[in-house]
Amino acid sequence: MSPAEQAARLREQIERANRAYYVLDAPEISDAEYDRLFRELQALEAEHPELQSPDSPTQRVGAIASTALAKHTHQRPMLSLANAFSDEELAAWEERNARLVPEVKKAGYTTEVKIDGTAVSLTYENGHLVVGATRGSGIVGEDVTPNLRTINDIPLSLKGKDHPKLIEVRGEVYLPFASFTRVNKEREKLGEPLFANPRNAAAGALRQLDPNITRGRRLRIFAFTVEVIDGRLNTRTHSELLDLLASWGFPVEPNRKRFASLEEVRQHVDEYEELIAKLDFQADGVVVKVDLLPLYGELGVVGGREPRWAIARKFAPEVAETELLDIQVNVGRTGALNPYAILKPVQITGVTVSRATLHNEDLIATKDIRIGDKVEVIRAGEVIPQIVRPIIQPDFPRGQPWRMPGQCPACGSPTPRVEGEAMRYCPNVSCPARVLEGIVHFASRGAMDIRGLGYERVRQLLDEGLIRNVADLYKITWDQLVQLERYAKQSADQLVAAIENSKKQPLSLLIFGLGIPHVGYTAAVLLARRFGTLDALAVAAREEKLGGIQGIGPVIANSVTAFFNESRNQELLDRLKAAGVNQAEPHAASADGALSGKTYVLTGTLPSLSRSQATSLIEEAGGRVASSVSKKTDAVVAGEDAGSKLDKAKQLGVEIIDEAELLRRVGQTS
Ligand code: IVH
């Protein structure tokens, strides 16, 4: 596989994981696996700078906002934290910081437990809560104010007086173990899928459309920082800031401590590890923060993601030993054959584990994992456990090395290994396993959102011969449904309504739902915004005109072209259109927009627009936003404190405009 293909694959895997985690609250891979993919992509991009792209997940702070809730642009980005897994990594962090700002060694540190919940930003205007939002991408989150207002821990008005005019309080919303267990018990009774961990349950509760559901979950919060947008604070240290937050009425992490040096912090790390095991909420480490606030600006932020003034000291995940009973293979919707382990059930972090992912045959061979082996399994507070390694006992006979079957386990089609590919694929588009997965994906919450249409029901509809593909969903009738087993009038009503409703989903979700290989959610949004309608996309795809679109690399472009060139796919799309499924994107870039074909660069702080707002305006007018200035740049939009990009623009004679001019060009002012 070429480095470009490798990067495309990693990006797709990471995007998929991001979406499963942040938008669907249903993670598909473990944090450890995610970190591994992420680091691999970072290393690849470092080695091949030509592969770097502003759309790469490495350039993003976090998740993508989902579609149902209103977006909220944070005034200051919500950052993430770098990790240290050992005392050495912690010491190296201080050394790196000290080279930049020698005073850090004398500034003292504050430590707090790292709460494993979901980050929120609470905007207070003159001491009153006006907006509460999720983190989302770190730049744009979702407005969940009514839900956050149901959390008793969150003051609606700050206690005391003389608050800065405008602030964003940052904290972590979490669900204590007791509430988590209760919520899952209730879900079990209702036959709803269980939350994998308290973190996902908290995120799910926050993103409800009905605040009463949020209220019933009994979420809690710990506040940990403040961003002052307008006004000032007299605090000099992070510990004082936590005291201030407490005086305003926020719960702050009760196990916080201040230490004079990193050496002292290290001496107490073990205590934190023991403490965490006893807490009544999920925690996954200790956050170490430079205490002296004036140093934060000087220390700065790495890659726009991680501030240097804080680091998360993580603890090793819990490990268990068990027996590998079998290796089975699941067929995904793209035909990918995914091997997984059947384990002798074992308890890890209070959960019974009986399956683990094995990723691909090379990984199994590299780790030399064989059926019958005793294996070490980890689960770090997350859903899918991993096999770390086999525990080889001398003199104990082992089985044969495992071989991936040469045929699809569902339809028997041969699945030869393609040179350079880690995965094998079932090539049969009518393979029952692929069809099932494809329809479930189409109906899933992140795509066409047909509520109530999960595996069991799709399987039943396929078995009954009512559907063979996604277009068939739109011809199912109420009369057909009520005749099926396990359907009452009400469930038939609900499914018919959900299918009808799905016709209104935006084009981006339709494209994503079609399951075109390599087209993840982000690529689907880019394509939908760029072309506006499915017909326009189809024309461009067939004419092979997808190259050159930012964020759409050759692997994706070829895959989309191949999809539209397949006559069966075109028939399917025609049937979806005839059924009345929406084929347009609400926020599409207009091809004849005021800025169509133009490339703009943003620099400095604009007086009223945030970065993401300015980007959306430019893109909706048909333009493109690039990250650096070149001769091809049509204009640079410069705000306050514009830096080297402005100098470069002057040097190259590129036009420089201000926000007012940008607004005029996109038709937002006269
Ligand atoms: S301070 C850098 N303190 O961990 C932004 N974060 O993995 C300031 N978190 O995004 C973060 N407990 O959501 C801080 N005591 C704590 C925390 C904490 C949990 C979360 C936070 C952050 C994420 C990074």
XYZ file of C-alpha atoms and ligand atoms in Angstrom:
694
model
C 0.000 0.000 0.000
C 1.369 3.450 -0.877
C 1.798 5.973 1.953
C -1.105 7.989 0.452
C -3.386 4.992 0.548
C -2.200 4.127 4.016
C -2.980 7.671 5.215
C -6.411 7.559 3.562
C -7.169 4.277 5.264
C -6.014 5.512 8.668
C -8.019 8.716 8.284
C -11.099 6.766 7.405
C -10.662 4.451 10.381
C -10.135 7.407 12.717
C -13.102 9.331 11.306
C -15.275 6.288 11.697
C -14.107 5.838 15.277
C -14.672 9.538 15.995
C -18.172 9.381 14.698
C -19.037 6.188 16.546
C -17.669 7.663 19.718
C -18.800 11.263 19.668
C -21.905 11.311 17.534
C -23.387 7.915 18.169
C -22.053 7.478 21.735
C -21.261 3.902 20.743
C -17.513 3.407 20.430
C -16.328 0.707 18.078
C -12.672 0.511 19.027
C -10.803 0.882 22.286
C -9.045 4.071 23.330
C -5.735 2.251 23.110
C -6.462 1.178 19.547
C -7.600 4.701 18.686
C -4.367 6.134 20.092
C -2.383 3.618 18.059
C -4.151 4.607 14.797
C -3.772 8.261 15.624
C -0.070 7.998 16.391
C 0.481 5.936 13.253
C -1.159 8.640 11.148
C 0.815 11.372 12.909
C 4.063 9.506 12.221
C 3.119 8.914 8.585
C 2.288 12.580 8.066
C 5.527 13.618 9.760
C 7.477 11.316 7.460
C 5.595 12.409 4.329
C 4.791 16.105 4.745
C 3.150 16.096 1.306
C 0.360 13.985 2.818
C -0.499 16.587 5.412
C -3.898 18.173 4.980
C -5.999 20.525 7.070
C -8.805 17.954 6.903
C -6.773 15.229 8.526
C -8.140 14.133 11.902
C -4.685 14.937 13.318
C -5.455 18.603 12.662
C -8.699 18.531 14.563
C -9.277 18.890 18.258
C -11.960 16.280 18.640
C -15.293 15.095 17.440
C -17.669 16.278 14.839
C -20.911 17.780 15.990
C -23.972 15.676 15.212
C -26.847 17.015 13.167
C -29.938 17.067 15.339
C -28.899 19.791 17.782
C -28.105 23.423 17.002
C -24.426 24.198 16.598
C -22.588 26.463 18.991
C -19.246 28.043 18.175
C -17.001 28.294 21.224
C -15.408 31.704 21.715
C -12.168 29.947 22.659
C -11.348 26.461 21.416
C -11.907 23.551 23.778
C -8.612 21.738 23.877
C -7.608 18.223 24.632
C -4.770 16.863 26.793
C -1.515 15.108 25.991
C -0.930 11.851 27.858
C 2.004 10.565 29.908
C 1.963 6.853 30.651
C 5.031 6.772 32.917
C 7.026 8.914 35.326
C 9.659 9.262 32.602
C 7.142 10.722 30.172
C 5.993 13.107 32.878
C 9.578 14.236 33.510
C 10.172 14.653 29.779
C 7.089 16.898 29.623
C 8.559 19.193 32.278
C 11.943 19.248 30.524
C 10.369 20.256 27.211
C 8.404 22.982 28.952
C 11.453 24.224 30.853
C 13.393 24.645 27.619
C 10.674 27.033 26.440
C 9.907 28.689 29.775
C 12.518 27.941 32.467
C 10.254 29.305 35.239
C 7.918 26.291 35.010
C 10.115 24.284 37.345
C 9.460 26.782 40.114
C 5.812 27.513 39.325
C 4.346 24.587 41.296
C 1.742 22.121 40.048
C -1.902 21.404 40.785
C -3.171 17.867 40.356
C -6.769 16.769 39.874
C -8.359 13.449 39.147
C -9.069 13.051 35.425
C -12.806 12.562 35.263
C -13.871 10.209 32.487
C -16.990 12.005 31.371
C -17.817 14.453 28.615
C -16.507 18.010 28.387
C -18.849 21.001 28.350
C -18.530 24.759 28.070
C -20.885 27.003 30.042
C -21.164 30.626 28.932
C -22.052 33.132 31.668
C -22.958 36.711 30.805
C -22.802 39.034 33.802
C -22.973 35.970 36.053
C -25.970 34.315 34.339
C -25.856 31.059 32.426
C -26.756 31.843 28.818
C -25.424 28.894 26.812
C -24.189 25.411 27.591
C -22.554 23.388 24.848
C -20.767 20.130 24.203
C -17.205 20.154 22.963
C -17.931 18.844 19.465
C -14.946 19.544 17.234
C -13.433 21.774 19.927
C -14.332 24.737 17.717
C -18.020 24.046 17.136
C -20.076 22.016 19.585
C -23.765 21.455 20.125
C -26.036 23.746 22.057
C -27.457 21.651 24.900
C -28.435 24.520 27.223
C -31.855 23.147 28.291
C -30.253 19.814 29.168
C -27.401 21.360 31.149
C -29.918 23.473 33.041
C -31.362 20.246 34.473
C -28.076 19.455 36.240
C -28.447 20.637 39.816
C -24.674 21.028 40.235
C -24.580 23.808 37.625
C -25.329 27.271 39.041
C -27.804 29.150 36.827
C -26.457 32.359 38.360
C -22.994 32.580 39.840
C -22.772 33.208 43.566
C -20.991 36.339 44.791
C -20.665 39.524 42.790
C -18.323 41.324 40.371
C -18.163 38.546 37.808
C -16.391 39.210 34.526
C -18.832 40.286 31.823
C -18.431 37.213 29.644
C -16.821 33.885 30.533
C -16.830 30.271 29.430
C -16.575 27.839 32.350
C -15.190 24.478 31.268
C -15.871 21.247 33.075
C -16.613 17.571 32.810
C -20.139 16.203 33.017
C -20.206 12.651 34.362
C -22.522 9.938 35.576
C -21.619 8.350 38.926
C -21.376 4.535 38.845
C -24.601 4.155 40.854
C -26.612 6.177 38.317
C -24.906 4.391 35.433
C -25.999 1.011 36.776
C -29.530 2.278 37.326
C -29.783 3.745 33.802
C -28.559 0.506 32.233
C -30.990 -1.587 34.307
C -33.864 0.552 33.067
C -32.653 0.223 29.497
C -32.374 -3.515 29.857
C -36.017 -3.660 30.967
C -37.069 -1.625 27.952
C -35.001 -3.815 25.637
C -32.822 -0.838 24.655
C -29.105 -1.249 23.945
C -26.952 -0.808 27.044
C -24.359 1.950 27.392
C -20.838 0.627 27.200
C -19.514 2.831 29.991
C -20.501 5.828 32.141
C -18.759 8.215 29.754
C -20.963 7.243 26.810
C -24.025 7.244 29.025
C -23.231 10.812 30.128
C -22.622 11.967 26.559
C -25.844 10.313 25.432
C -27.829 11.874 28.257
C -26.515 15.331 27.407
C -27.443 15.113 23.770
C -31.081 14.186 24.319
C -33.633 16.315 22.534
C -35.935 16.145 25.554
C -34.428 17.740 28.705
C -36.687 15.603 30.903
C -34.731 12.544 29.831
C -31.506 14.292 30.779
C -32.968 15.252 34.142
C -33.874 11.628 34.861
C -30.275 10.498 34.359
C -28.959 12.607 37.258
C -25.741 13.869 35.743
C -23.081 15.670 37.784
C -20.274 18.075 36.902
C -16.833 19.133 38.030
C -15.607 22.505 36.763
C -11.907 22.834 35.959
C -11.128 26.027 34.020
C -12.464 29.412 32.930
C -11.891 31.289 29.689
C -12.423 35.009 30.143
C -13.840 36.521 26.962
C -14.673 39.970 28.285
C -13.500 41.286 31.649
C -10.711 40.145 33.925
C -9.928 37.911 36.870
C -7.385 38.541 39.579
C -6.355 34.934 40.037
C -2.666 34.141 39.587
C -2.703 30.383 40.008
C -4.783 27.457 38.877
C -5.434 26.502 42.508
C -6.870 29.971 43.126
C -8.984 29.581 40.008
C -10.455 26.339 41.359
C -11.217 28.109 44.652
C -12.901 30.889 42.718
C -14.998 28.368 40.752
C -16.001 26.762 44.048
C -16.960 30.184 45.468
C -19.199 30.748 42.423
C -21.037 27.548 43.305
C -19.384 24.921 41.090
C -18.303 21.527 42.345
C -14.535 21.233 41.812
C -12.592 17.997 41.948
C -12.281 17.287 45.702
C -8.990 15.371 45.446
C -7.058 18.269 43.996
C -3.690 19.068 45.551
C -0.927 21.588 45.085
C 2.712 20.517 44.922
C 5.857 22.633 44.872
C 7.706 20.457 42.348
C 7.194 17.672 39.844
C 9.198 15.370 42.085
C 6.513 15.794 44.748
C 3.810 15.103 42.184
C 5.543 11.876 41.217
C 5.695 10.749 44.810
C 1.909 11.004 44.991
C 1.007 9.421 41.659
C 0.614 5.968 43.252
C -1.798 7.377 45.813
C -3.940 8.721 43.011
C -3.926 5.327 41.348
C -5.237 3.727 44.546
C -7.727 6.509 45.122
C -9.163 6.220 41.624
C -9.995 2.578 42.168
C -12.237 3.636 45.062
C -14.046 6.638 43.574
C -17.777 6.484 42.910
C -17.262 7.800 39.370
C -15.092 6.674 36.485
C -11.665 8.308 36.352
C -8.796 7.416 34.081
C -5.765 9.238 35.396
C -4.543 12.367 37.094
C -4.224 15.727 35.357
C -1.076 17.627 36.248
C -1.296 21.379 35.640
C 1.319 24.121 35.878
C -0.002 26.269 38.708
C 1.096 29.745 37.627
C -1.434 31.085 35.131
C 0.750 33.859 33.608
C 2.976 31.115 32.138
C 0.146 29.564 30.087
C 0.383 32.025 27.222
C 4.136 31.551 26.943
C 3.861 27.775 27.062
C 1.292 27.786 24.290
C -0.567 24.974 22.588
C 0.848 22.068 20.569
C -0.714 21.627 17.127
C -3.793 23.626 18.107
C -4.868 20.645 20.230
C -2.962 20.230 23.427
C -1.885 22.971 25.828
C 1.636 22.538 27.196
C 0.547 23.651 30.666
C -1.298 20.429 31.444
C -0.826 16.722 30.899
C -2.837 13.627 31.782
C -0.831 11.021 33.684
C -2.668 7.853 32.725
C -2.463 4.525 34.512
C -1.972 1.174 32.873
C -5.297 -0.477 32.014
C -6.508 -3.480 33.974
C -5.307 -6.794 32.598
C -6.868 -10.258 32.926
C -5.867 -13.731 31.826
C -8.226 -16.097 30.122
C -8.447 -18.748 27.439
C -8.956 -18.148 23.731
C -11.725 -20.594 22.836
C -12.145 -19.768 19.172
C -11.503 -17.251 16.420
C -14.510 -16.353 14.284
C -14.921 -14.064 11.302
C -17.550 -11.386 10.805
C -18.317 -9.874 7.361
C -18.701 -6.073 7.365
C -20.797 -4.060 4.936
C -17.842 -3.323 2.679
C -17.172 -7.050 2.621
C -14.202 -6.745 4.989
C -13.615 -9.940 6.941
C -13.060 -9.076 10.591
C -11.660 -11.781 12.828
C -12.665 -11.712 16.496
C -11.892 -13.794 19.552
C -14.298 -15.903 21.568
C -12.944 -15.928 25.107
C -13.683 -17.945 28.196
C -15.699 -15.303 30.094
C -13.546 -13.264 32.465
C -14.176 -10.244 34.703
C -12.264 -7.069 33.876
C -13.041 -3.741 35.599
C -16.314 -5.180 36.821
C -17.524 -6.311 33.391
C -17.729 -9.828 31.992
C -15.735 -10.068 28.798
C -16.278 -12.902 26.337
C -15.202 -11.401 23.021
C -12.275 -9.339 21.810
C -11.403 -7.767 18.498
C -8.508 -9.224 16.527
C -8.452 -6.662 13.671
C -6.789 -8.628 10.878
C -4.877 -11.773 10.098
C -1.466 -10.085 10.129
C -1.993 -8.870 13.658
C -2.919 -12.389 14.745
C 0.186 -13.746 13.049
C 2.451 -11.017 14.441
C 1.241 -11.595 17.971
C 1.205 -15.357 17.264
C -2.215 -15.822 18.805
C -3.558 -19.380 18.496
C -6.840 -21.020 19.449
C -6.459 -22.680 22.864
C -3.840 -20.193 24.072
C -3.941 -18.573 27.447
C -4.127 -14.854 26.614
C -3.721 -11.512 28.315
C -6.731 -9.250 27.767
C -7.081 -5.547 28.588
C -10.076 -3.333 28.922
C -9.434 0.281 29.843
C -12.931 1.394 30.801
C -14.130 0.921 27.283
C -16.202 -1.422 25.204
C -14.109 -3.600 23.022
C -11.411 -5.501 24.860
C -8.118 -6.307 23.202
C -5.863 -9.327 23.324
C -2.442 -8.044 24.293
C -0.480 -11.274 23.835
C -0.596 -15.024 24.275
C 0.955 -16.292 27.492
C 3.162 -19.075 26.293
C 3.673 -21.820 28.859
C 6.731 -24.009 28.298
C 5.901 -27.671 27.683
C 2.254 -26.867 27.080
C 1.227 -28.036 23.605
C -0.162 -25.280 21.393
C -2.548 -25.403 18.475
C -1.625 -24.648 14.882
C -1.156 -21.027 13.781
C -4.538 -19.649 12.770
C -5.337 -19.205 9.085
C -7.893 -16.817 7.682
C -10.450 -18.814 5.688
C -10.099 -18.404 1.940
C -13.883 -18.137 1.537
C -16.467 -15.751 2.869
C -18.060 -17.398 5.925
C -21.474 -16.050 4.892
C -21.689 -16.803 1.153
C -18.679 -18.956 0.368
C -17.211 -16.592 -2.267
C -13.439 -16.912 -2.549
C -11.635 -14.157 -0.664
C -8.084 -14.052 -1.985
C -5.622 -11.795 -0.275
C -4.863 -8.682 -2.317
C -1.233 -7.631 -2.383
C -0.584 -4.853 0.110
C -4.005 -5.092 1.813
C -4.197 -6.116 5.462
C -7.838 -7.142 5.109
C -9.568 -9.666 2.885
C -12.872 -8.732 1.333
C -15.884 -10.723 0.223
C -16.320 -9.465 -3.352
C -19.967 -10.513 -3.644
C -22.190 -7.408 -3.419
C -25.197 -9.684 -2.858
C -23.519 -11.573 0.005
C -26.254 -11.856 2.671
C -23.936 -10.685 5.433
C -22.902 -7.600 3.432
C -26.468 -6.801 2.457
C -27.591 -7.057 6.088
C -24.749 -4.847 7.345
C -25.293 -2.354 4.531
C -28.996 -1.922 5.272
C -28.392 -1.656 9.019
C -25.768 1.011 8.318
C -28.137 2.910 5.993
C -30.840 2.908 8.689
C -28.461 3.726 11.555
C -28.722 6.845 13.647
C -25.667 8.440 12.061
C -27.050 7.951 8.534
C -30.748 7.895 7.543
C -31.818 7.491 11.166
C -34.678 5.034 10.737
C -35.452 4.443 14.395
C -36.250 0.893 15.371
C -34.610 -0.681 12.339
C -31.718 -2.635 13.824
C -30.181 -6.008 13.025
C -33.079 -8.127 14.134
C -35.717 -6.318 12.143
C -33.586 -5.956 9.022
C -32.817 -9.673 9.183
C -36.524 -10.417 9.485
C -37.430 -8.170 6.526
C -34.725 -9.850 4.433
C -35.839 -13.337 5.471
C -39.450 -12.533 4.687
C -38.400 -11.340 1.240
C -39.801 -7.844 1.805
C -36.498 -6.141 1.064
C -33.351 -6.900 -0.845
C -31.723 -3.479 -0.762
C -32.150 -0.045 0.803
C -34.501 1.221 -1.911
C -36.943 -1.567 -1.024
C -37.363 -0.041 2.445
C -39.416 2.732 0.876
C -42.004 0.406 -0.572
C -42.749 -1.510 2.625
C -46.361 -0.992 3.645
C -48.079 -0.938 7.024
C -50.218 -3.905 5.969
C -47.132 -5.976 5.255
C -45.562 -5.111 8.596
C -48.528 -5.918 10.857
C -48.611 -9.417 9.426
C -45.072 -10.097 10.604
C -44.196 -11.761 13.841
C -43.319 -9.416 16.729
C -45.109 -6.440 15.106
C -48.088 -4.805 16.727
C -50.102 -1.979 15.167
C -48.081 0.558 17.107
C -44.672 -0.768 16.089
C -45.797 -0.905 12.455
C -47.005 2.707 12.743
C -43.679 3.746 14.207
C -41.556 2.039 11.593
C -43.622 3.372 8.687
C -43.334 6.881 10.160
C -39.580 6.506 10.738
C -39.033 5.375 7.141
C -41.126 8.265 5.845
C -39.218 10.705 8.036
C -35.867 9.479 6.786
C -36.721 10.843 3.339
C -35.936 14.300 4.680
C -32.366 13.557 5.745
C -29.765 15.813 4.102
C -27.822 14.553 1.103
C -24.645 14.197 3.189
C -26.281 11.535 5.368
C -27.717 9.782 2.314
C -24.235 9.611 0.762
C -22.788 8.367 4.036
C -25.614 5.845 4.360
C -24.954 4.386 0.920
C -21.770 2.922 2.335
C -19.514 3.763 -0.615
C -16.124 2.273 0.286
C -13.747 4.869 1.817
C -16.503 7.503 2.064
C -16.860 8.250 5.750
C -19.072 10.896 7.236
C -16.604 13.734 6.703
C -16.051 12.921 3.035
C -19.821 12.629 2.569
C -20.314 16.112 4.015
C -17.574 17.563 1.801
C -19.092 16.007 -1.320
C -22.635 17.025 -0.435
C -21.660 20.606 0.331
C -19.565 20.885 -2.770
C -22.111 19.500 -5.253
C -25.385 20.303 -3.547
C -27.367 17.556 -5.257
C -26.903 13.875 -5.915
C -27.258 14.398 -9.670
C -24.477 16.974 -9.721
C -22.249 14.628 -7.723
C -23.040 11.732 -10.070
C -22.111 13.795 -13.144
C -18.840 14.970 -11.589
C -18.022 11.446 -10.417
C -18.592 9.899 -13.822
C -16.523 12.599 -15.470
C -13.803 11.873 -12.902
C -13.859 15.440 -11.687
C -13.539 14.744 -7.981
C -9.771 15.181 -7.869
C -8.622 18.486 -6.468
C -11.463 18.847 -3.972
C -9.948 19.597 -0.638
C -10.268 16.644 1.701
C -11.127 14.205 -1.121
C -8.004 12.255 -1.941
C -7.511 9.902 -4.904
C -8.628 6.811 -2.982
C -11.991 8.371 -2.122
C -12.373 9.966 -5.574
C -11.770 6.650 -7.354
C -14.122 4.825 -5.076
C -16.937 7.342 -5.656
C -16.370 7.225 -9.423
C -16.481 3.423 -9.379
C -19.697 3.546 -7.364
C -21.490 5.831 -9.823
C -20.205 3.913 -12.823
C -21.898 0.754 -11.600
C -25.293 0.535 -13.285
C -26.884 -1.355 -10.375
C -26.004 1.508 -8.063
C -27.468 4.036 -10.458
C -30.714 2.028 -10.568
C -30.790 2.022 -6.786
C -30.336 5.799 -6.679
C -33.083 6.281 -9.276
C -35.437 4.242 -7.120
C -34.548 6.262 -4.013
C -35.253 9.433 -5.952
C -38.573 8.099 -7.233
C -39.516 7.196 -3.638
C -39.071 10.857 -2.696
C -35.819 10.590 -0.754
C -34.260 14.050 -0.482
C -31.264 14.493 -2.780
C -30.096 17.957 -1.754
C -27.844 19.443 0.905
C -29.162 22.439 2.855
C -25.806 24.188 3.262
C -24.327 23.474 -0.127
C -21.769 25.697 -1.750
C -23.373 27.401 -4.698
C -21.459 26.682 -7.867
C -22.336 30.145 -9.100
C -21.760 31.641 -5.644
C -20.050 34.974 -5.208
C -16.742 33.309 -4.347
C -16.959 30.231 -6.525
C -13.557 28.984 -7.556
C -11.793 31.432 -5.243
C -9.303 30.497 -2.567
C -9.220 32.564 0.610
C -6.933 32.453 3.616
C -7.951 33.626 7.090
C -5.504 35.181 9.528
C -5.774 36.949 12.871
C -8.901 37.486 14.955
C -11.854 38.907 13.065
C -14.020 41.442 14.907
C -17.263 39.459 14.900
C -16.847 36.179 13.051
C -15.156 33.130 14.480
C -12.844 31.083 12.259
C -15.466 28.462 11.616
C -18.179 31.015 10.877
C -15.947 32.795 8.370
C -15.019 29.453 6.792
C -18.680 28.450 6.437
C -19.557 31.787 4.836
C -16.767 31.453 2.298
C -17.600 27.837 1.537
C -21.307 28.497 1.231
C -20.484 31.210 -1.315
C -18.588 28.586 -3.313
C -15.089 29.505 -2.154
C -12.425 27.449 -0.480
C -10.383 28.249 2.610
C -6.716 27.302 2.505
C -4.384 27.244 5.465
C -1.403 28.943 3.872
C -0.829 31.827 1.469
C 0.544 31.159 -1.994
C 0.453 32.810 -5.395
C -2.803 30.982 -6.018
C -4.524 32.664 -3.059
C -7.187 35.086 -4.248
C -7.474 37.072 -1.021
C -6.397 37.063 2.595
C -8.975 38.062 5.193
C -6.955 39.694 7.950
C -8.096 40.479 11.475
C -6.370 41.701 14.598
C -2.938 40.252 15.436
C -2.535 38.813 11.966
C 0.857 37.159 11.719
C 3.157 35.766 9.079
C 0.357 34.974 6.630
C -0.316 38.684 6.296
C 3.393 39.370 5.640
C 3.442 36.637 3.035
C 0.348 38.088 1.344
C 1.987 41.504 1.165
C 5.162 39.983 -0.186
C 3.295 38.103 -2.933
C 0.968 40.990 -3.665
C -2.124 38.971 -2.731
C -5.217 41.063 -2.067
C -5.856 41.746 1.634
C -9.376 42.424 2.855
C -11.076 42.835 6.226
C -14.161 41.189 7.696
C -16.497 43.946 6.494
C -15.334 43.412 2.919
C -15.729 39.645 3.230
C -19.290 40.099 4.499
C -20.029 42.425 1.604
C -18.665 39.932 -0.934
C -20.747 37.079 0.375
C -23.789 39.305 0.359
C -24.234 39.560 4.130
C -24.200 43.387 4.180
C -24.925 46.125 1.690
S -8.186 20.376 32.215
C -6.961 21.282 28.104
N -8.882 18.796 34.132
O -10.035 15.375 29.706
C -8.283 21.675 28.529
N -9.521 18.199 31.935
O -8.513 14.199 27.592
C -8.405 21.708 30.005
N -10.833 16.156 31.803
O -10.849 17.801 27.336
C -8.550 20.360 30.516
N -10.872 15.713 33.935
O -12.645 17.122 29.051
C -8.920 19.015 32.821
N -9.455 17.518 35.956
C -9.500 17.724 34.657
C -10.152 16.857 33.766
C -10.143 17.130 32.410
C -11.263 15.331 32.763
C -11.110 15.975 30.368
C -11.369 17.248 29.610
C -10.354 17.254 28.504
C -10.062 15.804 28.376
C -8.755 15.547 27.692
